[in-house]
Amino acid sequence: MSDYTVCAYMRLSDEDRDIFGRKVESGSITSQRRLIMDYINKQPEFRGCNVIECCDDGLSGRYFDTRPQFTEMIELAKRGKINCIIVKDCSRFGRDYVELGNYLEQLFPFLGVRFIAINDHYDSKTCEGGLDIAFKNLVYDIYSRDLSKKGIESKRQMAKQGKYTAGQVLYGYRKKKEDRHKLELDPEAAGVVREIFDMRLAGIGLTEIARNLNERDIKCPTVYRYERGEIVNHKGNFENMCWTSSAIYQVLLNENYTGAVVNLKSFYDKVSGKFKRKTKDEWIKVEGMHEAIVTPEEFRTVQESFSTQASHKPYRKMHYRCGICGGALHRRNRDDLYCMKGYSFGYWCDCRLVKAKEPNLDNLVLNSLKEKLQHVMEAEGLRLNTNNDKRSDMDVLKSLERALESAKKVKQSLFEKLADRSIDREIFKAKKDEQEKIIADLKQKISNEKVAKKLVSDEHIEAKENIETAKTFLELESMTDDTWDKFIDDVILYPDDRVEIHWSFDEA
């Protein structure tokens, strides 16, 4: 049985993601996995080893701390859960050659983690890195920056030409066989889009439009594409999908139905790792690129109907989801939560039983959070005491530095003895080699101790920050946006009033 616990790390650049920023799994990730697993299977020393996968699909290699799976892998290494990391090549690990060098030359040797880059023929067990690996990663870094600039400029030029660049085709259209950047009408779906606009122009509300389509068993866009064999950004649960007021609203907002192609409405923020919307004057719109379903005048009339009905209440993000269909709940009368699917389908749908008062749920979530934060403060207090004990032993570093100075003096005295011929050359050579080995060992220990000191210091600071953060949130009287973002992914509500909280951290 192998002593290794291997982490196979894979990454695909954000330049390869589709226009929506979502993919089930990229082909490049699949090829990286195959290459790494073939390598592991061919090495006798890895026979029977435990393999963990970490994959960042669609994230830039120039940034280390914004990749969630990369961060998780490093935490596993620090906790001793893995002792070998294997990548296709160093560029998959990261394109910042300076930061990469810090990992290869300092952190991994200290943690006892073996690092292997297959296509670069690099194995930290047998290689020392040096100029070759540093130069390769400098080239990777330059290439990454150049590729990013070219990709952005290419998209801008295609947008100015009115080319349709989205990976998923707009509902109501299909891509032309002779030119995948041009659209043509899909008669069946286009008829539904036309009906939606007609009903809205007649003054019918969004919920009523959705219910009309559901009662006639007209498939919503996602199910329609799935049944036609097209790629969709969902893994299942199609039987629970239907038209909702939100889906109707998205159709009515899309200016592409006027025959125009509107591109570059959003951009990928590499710091936050999310797509953000641009202002309308930054969009690129080219009119008359395909057959229109509605006229520009009809489209404007529909938009005006929304502006006259627009609520002046501040926007509140929805954190609660239906336990039956998984969809986000909606608000009515400000505080009443309900599932839109239940209202769209009618009384026979179980989703109609999912309802609650939002303030009551907020209080329940806040109390549950405070219980956990209390436990966090107790655990971090113990951790802080442990780190204080470690910090009190930091004089080890000074002892090692004094020992190094003594070893250097011994080596210098050997040269002096050789010079005055009080020691013969053979004895000198043997003692000098022995002393140089001692010096090299001490230098390595000093280097390791400095990294250890940094890690312990970081843990000490982190523990104190966690305690202060916990104290701050324990004083809250109501849920805030910051509280939701820091601690909770979402909350599931079931018909029997059962509530399931999905925390944004590992409860183990």
PDB file of C-alpha atoms in Angstrom, residues 50-196:
ATOM      1  CA  ASN A  50      -5.502   7.616  -2.222  1.00  0.00           C
ATOM      2  CA  VAL A  51      -6.263  10.231  -4.916  1.00  0.00           C
ATOM      3  CA  ILE A  52      -8.142  13.468  -4.210  1.00  0.00           C
ATOM      4  CA  GLU A  53      -9.286  15.753  -7.045  1.00  0.00           C
ATOM      5  CA  CYS A  54      -9.352  19.557  -6.946  1.00  0.00           C
ATOM      6  CA  CYS A  55     -10.603  21.325 -10.060  1.00  0.00           C
ATOM      7  CA  ASP A  56     -10.979  25.042 -10.852  1.00  0.00           C
ATOM      8  CA  ASP A  57     -12.845  25.211 -14.159  1.00  0.00           C
ATOM      9  CA  GLY A  58     -12.813  28.594 -15.874  1.00  0.00           C
ATOM     10  CA  LEU A  59     -10.541  30.498 -13.446  1.00  0.00           C
ATOM     11  CA  SER A  60      -7.425  32.474 -14.307  1.00  0.00           C
ATOM     12  CA  GLY A  61      -4.035  31.086 -13.312  1.00  0.00           C
ATOM     13  CA  ARG A  62      -2.659  34.545 -12.583  1.00  0.00           C
ATOM     14  CA  TYR A  63      -4.514  34.675  -9.271  1.00  0.00           C
ATOM     15  CA  PHE A  64      -3.983  32.127  -6.498  1.00  0.00           C
ATOM     16  CA  ASP A  65      -6.239  33.171  -3.616  1.00  0.00           C
ATOM     17  CA  THR A  66      -9.402  33.598  -5.742  1.00  0.00           C
ATOM     18  CA  ARG A  67      -9.480  29.923  -6.786  1.00  0.00           C
ATOM     19  CA  PRO A  68     -11.622  28.025  -4.253  1.00  0.00           C
ATOM     20  CA  GLN A  69     -10.385  24.514  -5.077  1.00  0.00           C
ATOM     21  CA  PHE A  70      -6.752  25.682  -5.095  1.00  0.00           C
ATOM     22  CA  THR A  71      -7.239  27.249  -1.660  1.00  0.00           C
ATOM     23  CA  GLU A  72      -8.832  24.040  -0.376  1.00  0.00           C
ATOM     24  CA  MET A  73      -5.899  21.997  -1.712  1.00  0.00           C
ATOM     25  CA  ILE A  74      -3.347  24.194   0.091  1.00  0.00           C
ATOM     26  CA  GLU A  75      -5.350  23.893   3.333  1.00  0.00           C
ATOM     27  CA  LEU A  76      -5.340  20.091   2.977  1.00  0.00           C
ATOM     28  CA  ALA A  77      -1.558  20.207   2.535  1.00  0.00           C
ATOM     29  CA  LYS A  78      -1.115  22.368   5.634  1.00  0.00           C
ATOM     30  CA  ARG A  79      -3.236  19.933   7.678  1.00  0.00           C
ATOM     31  CA  GLY A  80      -1.197  16.972   6.433  1.00  0.00           C
ATOM     32  CA  LYS A  81      -4.131  15.444   4.545  1.00  0.00           C
ATOM     33  CA  ILE A  82      -2.140  15.258   1.287  1.00  0.00           C
ATOM     34  CA  ASN A  83       1.593  14.822   0.715  1.00  0.00           C
ATOM     35  CA  CYS A  84       1.819  14.911  -3.090  1.00  0.00           C
ATOM     36  CA  ILE A  85       0.377  17.303  -5.697  1.00  0.00           C
ATOM     37  CA  ILE A  86       0.347  16.349  -9.379  1.00  0.00           C
ATOM     38  CA  VAL A  87      -0.534  18.722 -12.240  1.00  0.00           C
ATOM     39  CA  LYS A  88      -0.376  18.505 -16.034  1.00  0.00           C
ATOM     40  CA  ASP A  89       2.208  21.317 -16.102  1.00  0.00           C
ATOM     41  CA  CYS A  90       3.203  24.273 -13.951  1.00  0.00           C
ATOM     42  CA  SER A  91       0.906  26.647 -15.845  1.00  0.00           C
ATOM     43  CA  ARG A  92      -2.096  24.666 -14.571  1.00  0.00           C
ATOM     44  CA  PHE A  93      -0.908  25.289 -11.000  1.00  0.00           C
ATOM     45  CA  GLY A  94      -0.415  29.014 -11.625  1.00  0.00           C
ATOM     46  CA  ARG A  95       0.970  31.523 -14.122  1.00  0.00           C
ATOM     47  CA  ASP A  96       2.522  33.946 -11.638  1.00  0.00           C
ATOM     48  CA  TYR A  97       6.100  32.640 -11.707  1.00  0.00           C
ATOM     49  CA  VAL A  98       7.174  34.509  -8.560  1.00  0.00           C
ATOM     50  CA  GLU A  99       4.313  33.120  -6.476  1.00  0.00           C
ATOM     51  CA  LEU A 100       4.860  29.652  -7.956  1.00  0.00           C
ATOM     52  CA  GLY A 101       8.503  29.815  -6.875  1.00  0.00           C
ATOM     53  CA  ASN A 102       7.419  30.574  -3.299  1.00  0.00           C
ATOM     54  CA  TYR A 103       5.319  27.412  -3.236  1.00  0.00           C
ATOM     55  CA  LEU A 104       7.974  25.178  -4.839  1.00  0.00           C
ATOM     56  CA  GLU A 105      11.001  26.500  -2.962  1.00  0.00           C
ATOM     57  CA  GLN A 106       9.543  27.293   0.478  1.00  0.00           C
ATOM     58  CA  LEU A 107       6.068  26.086   1.430  1.00  0.00           C
ATOM     59  CA  PHE A 108       6.025  22.595  -0.127  1.00  0.00           C
ATOM     60  CA  PRO A 109       9.499  21.569   1.147  1.00  0.00           C
ATOM     61  CA  PHE A 110       8.524  22.737   4.642  1.00  0.00           C
ATOM     62  CA  LEU A 111       5.210  20.834   4.548  1.00  0.00           C
ATOM     63  CA  GLY A 112       6.886  17.746   3.098  1.00  0.00           C
ATOM     64  CA  VAL A 113       4.682  17.863  -0.004  1.00  0.00           C
ATOM     65  CA  ARG A 114       6.038  16.379  -3.204  1.00  0.00           C
ATOM     66  CA  PHE A 115       5.139  18.388  -6.350  1.00  0.00           C
ATOM     67  CA  ILE A 116       5.042  16.862  -9.846  1.00  0.00           C
ATOM     68  CA  ALA A 117       4.425  18.715 -13.145  1.00  0.00           C
ATOM     69  CA  ILE A 118       4.153  15.937 -15.726  1.00  0.00           C
ATOM     70  CA  ASN A 119       4.714  17.754 -19.039  1.00  0.00           C
ATOM     71  CA  ASP A 120       7.453  19.929 -17.535  1.00  0.00           C
ATOM     72  CA  HIS A 121       9.294  16.770 -16.378  1.00  0.00           C
ATOM     73  CA  TYR A 122       9.518  18.301 -12.909  1.00  0.00           C
ATOM     74  CA  ASP A 123       9.466  16.223  -9.724  1.00  0.00           C
ATOM     75  CA  SER A 124      10.535  17.947  -6.501  1.00  0.00           C
ATOM     76  CA  LYS A 125      11.802  14.592  -5.210  1.00  0.00           C
ATOM     77  CA  THR A 126      14.539  14.514  -7.865  1.00  0.00           C
ATOM     78  CA  CYS A 127      14.703  18.087  -9.241  1.00  0.00           C
ATOM     79  CA  GLU A 128      15.801  21.325  -7.633  1.00  0.00           C
ATOM     80  CA  GLY A 129      13.830  23.645  -9.914  1.00  0.00           C
ATOM     81  CA  GLY A 130      16.382  26.285 -10.807  1.00  0.00           C
ATOM     82  CA  LEU A 131      16.549  28.565 -13.834  1.00  0.00           C
ATOM     83  CA  ASP A 132      14.772  26.232 -16.266  1.00  0.00           C
ATOM     84  CA  ILE A 133      11.522  25.956 -14.325  1.00  0.00           C
ATOM     85  CA  ALA A 134      11.596  29.662 -13.418  1.00  0.00           C
ATOM     86  CA  PHE A 135      12.070  30.678 -17.055  1.00  0.00           C
ATOM     87  CA  LYS A 136       9.222  28.424 -18.205  1.00  0.00           C
ATOM     88  CA  ASN A 137       6.846  30.021 -15.756  1.00  0.00           C
ATOM     89  CA  LEU A 138       7.943  33.504 -16.737  1.00  0.00           C
ATOM     90  CA  VAL A 139       6.961  32.584 -20.303  1.00  0.00           C
ATOM     91  CA  TYR A 140       3.628  31.183 -19.031  1.00  0.00           C
ATOM     92  CA  ASP A 141       2.920  34.457 -17.232  1.00  0.00           C
ATOM     93  CA  ILE A 142       3.664  36.586 -20.322  1.00  0.00           C
ATOM     94  CA  TYR A 143       1.591  34.243 -22.496  1.00  0.00           C
ATOM     95  CA  SER A 144      -1.375  34.453 -20.100  1.00  0.00           C
ATOM     96  CA  ARG A 145      -1.413  38.255 -20.145  1.00  0.00           C
ATOM     97  CA  ASP A 146      -1.100  38.385 -23.935  1.00  0.00           C
ATOM     98  CA  LEU A 147      -3.833  35.757 -24.436  1.00  0.00           C
ATOM     99  CA  SER A 148      -6.210  37.675 -22.176  1.00  0.00           C
ATOM    100  CA  LYS A 149      -5.749  40.906 -24.151  1.00  0.00           C
ATOM    101  CA  LYS A 150      -6.247  39.138 -27.492  1.00  0.00           C
ATOM    102  CA  GLY A 151      -9.362  37.347 -26.242  1.00  0.00           C
ATOM    103  CA  ILE A 152     -10.988  40.571 -25.047  1.00  0.00           C
ATOM    104  CA  GLU A 153     -10.190  42.392 -28.295  1.00  0.00           C
ATOM    105  CA  SER A 154     -11.481  39.467 -30.396  1.00  0.00           C
ATOM    106  CA  LYS A 155     -14.824  39.511 -28.564  1.00  0.00           C
ATOM    107  CA  ARG A 156     -15.107  43.270 -29.041  1.00  0.00           C
ATOM    108  CA  GLN A 157     -14.497  43.018 -32.798  1.00  0.00           C
ATOM    109  CA  MET A 158     -17.091  40.253 -33.177  1.00  0.00           C
ATOM    110  CA  ALA A 159     -19.572  42.339 -31.180  1.00  0.00           C
ATOM    111  CA  LYS A 160     -19.048  45.342 -33.487  1.00  0.00           C
ATOM    112  CA  GLN A 161     -19.803  43.062 -36.462  1.00  0.00           C
ATOM    113  CA  GLY A 162     -23.103  42.032 -34.884  1.00  0.00           C
ATOM    114  CA  LYS A 163     -22.113  38.392 -34.487  1.00  0.00           C
ATOM    115  CA  TYR A 164     -24.034  36.293 -31.970  1.00  0.00           C
ATOM    116  CA  THR A 165     -21.362  34.892 -29.650  1.00  0.00           C
ATOM    117  CA  ALA A 166     -23.354  33.341 -26.805  1.00  0.00           C
ATOM    118  CA  GLY A 167     -22.763  29.632 -26.260  1.00  0.00           C
ATOM    119  CA  GLN A 168     -26.470  28.992 -25.628  1.00  0.00           C
ATOM    120  CA  VAL A 169     -28.840  30.042 -28.399  1.00  0.00           C
ATOM    121  CA  LEU A 170     -31.601  32.553 -27.619  1.00  0.00           C
ATOM    122  CA  TYR A 171     -35.029  30.950 -27.049  1.00  0.00           C
ATOM    123  CA  GLY A 172     -37.111  31.552 -30.182  1.00  0.00           C
ATOM    124  CA  TYR A 173     -34.134  31.183 -32.518  1.00  0.00           C
ATOM    125  CA  ARG A 174     -31.585  28.634 -33.672  1.00  0.00           C
ATOM    126  CA  LYS A 175     -28.114  29.087 -35.112  1.00  0.00           C
ATOM    127  CA  LYS A 176     -27.709  28.941 -38.869  1.00  0.00           C
ATOM    128  CA  LYS A 177     -25.886  25.855 -40.081  1.00  0.00           C
ATOM    129  CA  GLU A 178     -23.730  27.830 -42.488  1.00  0.00           C
ATOM    130  CA  ASP A 179     -22.753  30.467 -39.892  1.00  0.00           C
ATOM    131  CA  ARG A 180     -22.970  29.693 -36.180  1.00  0.00           C
ATOM    132  CA  HIS A 181     -22.707  33.406 -35.353  1.00  0.00           C
ATOM    133  CA  LYS A 182     -26.042  34.192 -37.062  1.00  0.00           C
ATOM    134  CA  LEU A 183     -29.587  33.384 -35.913  1.00  0.00           C
ATOM    135  CA  GLU A 184     -32.700  32.220 -37.727  1.00  0.00           C
ATOM    136  CA  LEU A 185     -36.236  31.766 -36.410  1.00  0.00           C
ATOM    137  CA  ASP A 186     -37.258  28.577 -34.623  1.00  0.00           C
ATOM    138  CA  PRO A 187     -40.966  28.688 -35.645  1.00  0.00           C
ATOM    139  CA  GLU A 188     -42.328  26.788 -32.613  1.00  0.00           C
ATOM    140  CA  ALA A 189     -40.447  28.753 -29.926  1.00  0.00           C
ATOM    141  CA  ALA A 190     -40.750  32.054 -31.830  1.00  0.00           C
ATOM    142  CA  GLY A 191     -44.545  31.657 -31.744  1.00  0.00           C
ATOM    143  CA  VAL A 192     -44.434  31.352 -27.946  1.00  0.00           C
ATOM    144  CA  VAL A 193     -42.249  34.467 -27.649  1.00  0.00           C
ATOM    145  CA  ARG A 194     -44.711  36.386 -29.856  1.00  0.00           C
ATOM    146  CA  GLU A 195     -47.599  35.261 -27.618  1.00  0.00           C
ATOM    147  CA  ILE A 196     -45.766  36.412 -24.492  1.00  0.00           C
TER     148      ILE A 196
END
